[in-house]
CSV table of C-alpha atoms in Angstrom, one decimal:
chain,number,residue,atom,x,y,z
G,1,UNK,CA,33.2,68.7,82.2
G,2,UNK,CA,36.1,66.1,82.6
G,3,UNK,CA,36.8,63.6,79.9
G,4,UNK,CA,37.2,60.8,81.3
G,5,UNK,CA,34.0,58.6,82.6
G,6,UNK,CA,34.9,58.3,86.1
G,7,UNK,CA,35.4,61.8,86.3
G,8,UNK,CA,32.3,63.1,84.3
G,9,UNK,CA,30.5,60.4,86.4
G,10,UNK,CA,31.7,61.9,89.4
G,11,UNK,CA,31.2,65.7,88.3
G,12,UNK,CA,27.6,64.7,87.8
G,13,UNK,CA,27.3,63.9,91.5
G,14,UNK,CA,28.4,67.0,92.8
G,15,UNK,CA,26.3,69.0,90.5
G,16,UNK,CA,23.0,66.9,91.6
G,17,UNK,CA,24.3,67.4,95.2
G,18,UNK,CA,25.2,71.2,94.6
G,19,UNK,CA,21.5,71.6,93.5
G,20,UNK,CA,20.1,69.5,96.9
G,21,UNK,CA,22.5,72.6,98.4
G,22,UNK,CA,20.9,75.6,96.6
G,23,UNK,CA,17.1,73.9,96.8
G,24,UNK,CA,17.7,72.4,100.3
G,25,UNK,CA,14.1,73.5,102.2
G,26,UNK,CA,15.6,73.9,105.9
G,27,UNK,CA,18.9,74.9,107.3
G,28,UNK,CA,19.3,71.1,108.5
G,29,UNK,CA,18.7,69.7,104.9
G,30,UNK,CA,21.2,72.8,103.4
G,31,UNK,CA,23.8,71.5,106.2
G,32,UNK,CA,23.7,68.1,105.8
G,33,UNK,CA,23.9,68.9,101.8
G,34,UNK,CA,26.7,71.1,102.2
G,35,UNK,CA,28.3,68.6,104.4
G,36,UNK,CA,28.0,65.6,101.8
G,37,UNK,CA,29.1,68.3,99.3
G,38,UNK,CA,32.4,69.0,101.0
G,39,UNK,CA,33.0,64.9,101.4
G,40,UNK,CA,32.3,64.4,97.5
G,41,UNK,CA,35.0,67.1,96.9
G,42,UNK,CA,37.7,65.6,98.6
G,43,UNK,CA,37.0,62.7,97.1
G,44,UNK,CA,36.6,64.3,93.2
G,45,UNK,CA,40.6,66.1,94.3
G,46,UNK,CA,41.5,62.5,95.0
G,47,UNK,CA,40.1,61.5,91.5
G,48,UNK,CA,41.8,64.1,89.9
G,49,UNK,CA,45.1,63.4,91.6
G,50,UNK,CA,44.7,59.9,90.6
G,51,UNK,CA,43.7,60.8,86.8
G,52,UNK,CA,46.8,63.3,86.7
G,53,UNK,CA,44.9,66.3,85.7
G,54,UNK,CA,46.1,69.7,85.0
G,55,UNK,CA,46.6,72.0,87.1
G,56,UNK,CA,43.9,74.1,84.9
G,57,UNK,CA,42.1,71.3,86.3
G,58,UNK,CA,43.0,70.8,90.0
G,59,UNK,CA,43.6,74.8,91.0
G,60,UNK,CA,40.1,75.9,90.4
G,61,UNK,CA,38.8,73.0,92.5
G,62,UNK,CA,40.8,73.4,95.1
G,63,UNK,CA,40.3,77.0,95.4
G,64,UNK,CA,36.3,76.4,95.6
G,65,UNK,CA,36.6,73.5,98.1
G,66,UNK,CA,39.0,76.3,100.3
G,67,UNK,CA,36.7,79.0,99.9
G,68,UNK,CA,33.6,76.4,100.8
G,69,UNK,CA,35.5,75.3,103.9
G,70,UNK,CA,36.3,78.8,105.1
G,71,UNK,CA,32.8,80.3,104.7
G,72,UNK,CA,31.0,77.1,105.6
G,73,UNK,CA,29.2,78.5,108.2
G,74,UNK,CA,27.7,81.6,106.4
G,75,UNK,CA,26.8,79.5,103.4
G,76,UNK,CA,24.4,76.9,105.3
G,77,UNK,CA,22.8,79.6,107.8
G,78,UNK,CA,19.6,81.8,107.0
């Protein structure tokens, strides 16, 4: 969890959003989850850009947001 308030604020969001992903009750509500998901990661990078994290910090994210973009599909289908 990031120390900073705007970042723990932020990492809050994508956790609550993460779990609308995982106990999403159709396909359309997973997608439209996963979708918002991807958009709040982008913008957390920014954040972390902008706070000058570690790379400790900004590799692992942007490994997950890569591997969530390149099995997007198989990840919000049944």
């Amino acid at each position: 969890m990031p120390v900073n308030d705007d970042l723990s604020a932020f990492h809050r969001q994508l956790r609550r959003t993460a779990d609308h992903v995982i106990s999403a009750g159709s396909d359309d509500k997973r997608r439209r989850y996963f979708t918002q998901l991807l958009a709040e990661l982008d913008v957390y990078q920014e954040k972390l850009r902008v706070w000058e994290a570690s790379p400790q910090v900004t590799e692992p994210v942007r490994r997950l947001v890569e591997m969530l973009h390149k099995y997007q599909h198989v990840l919000t289908s049944s």
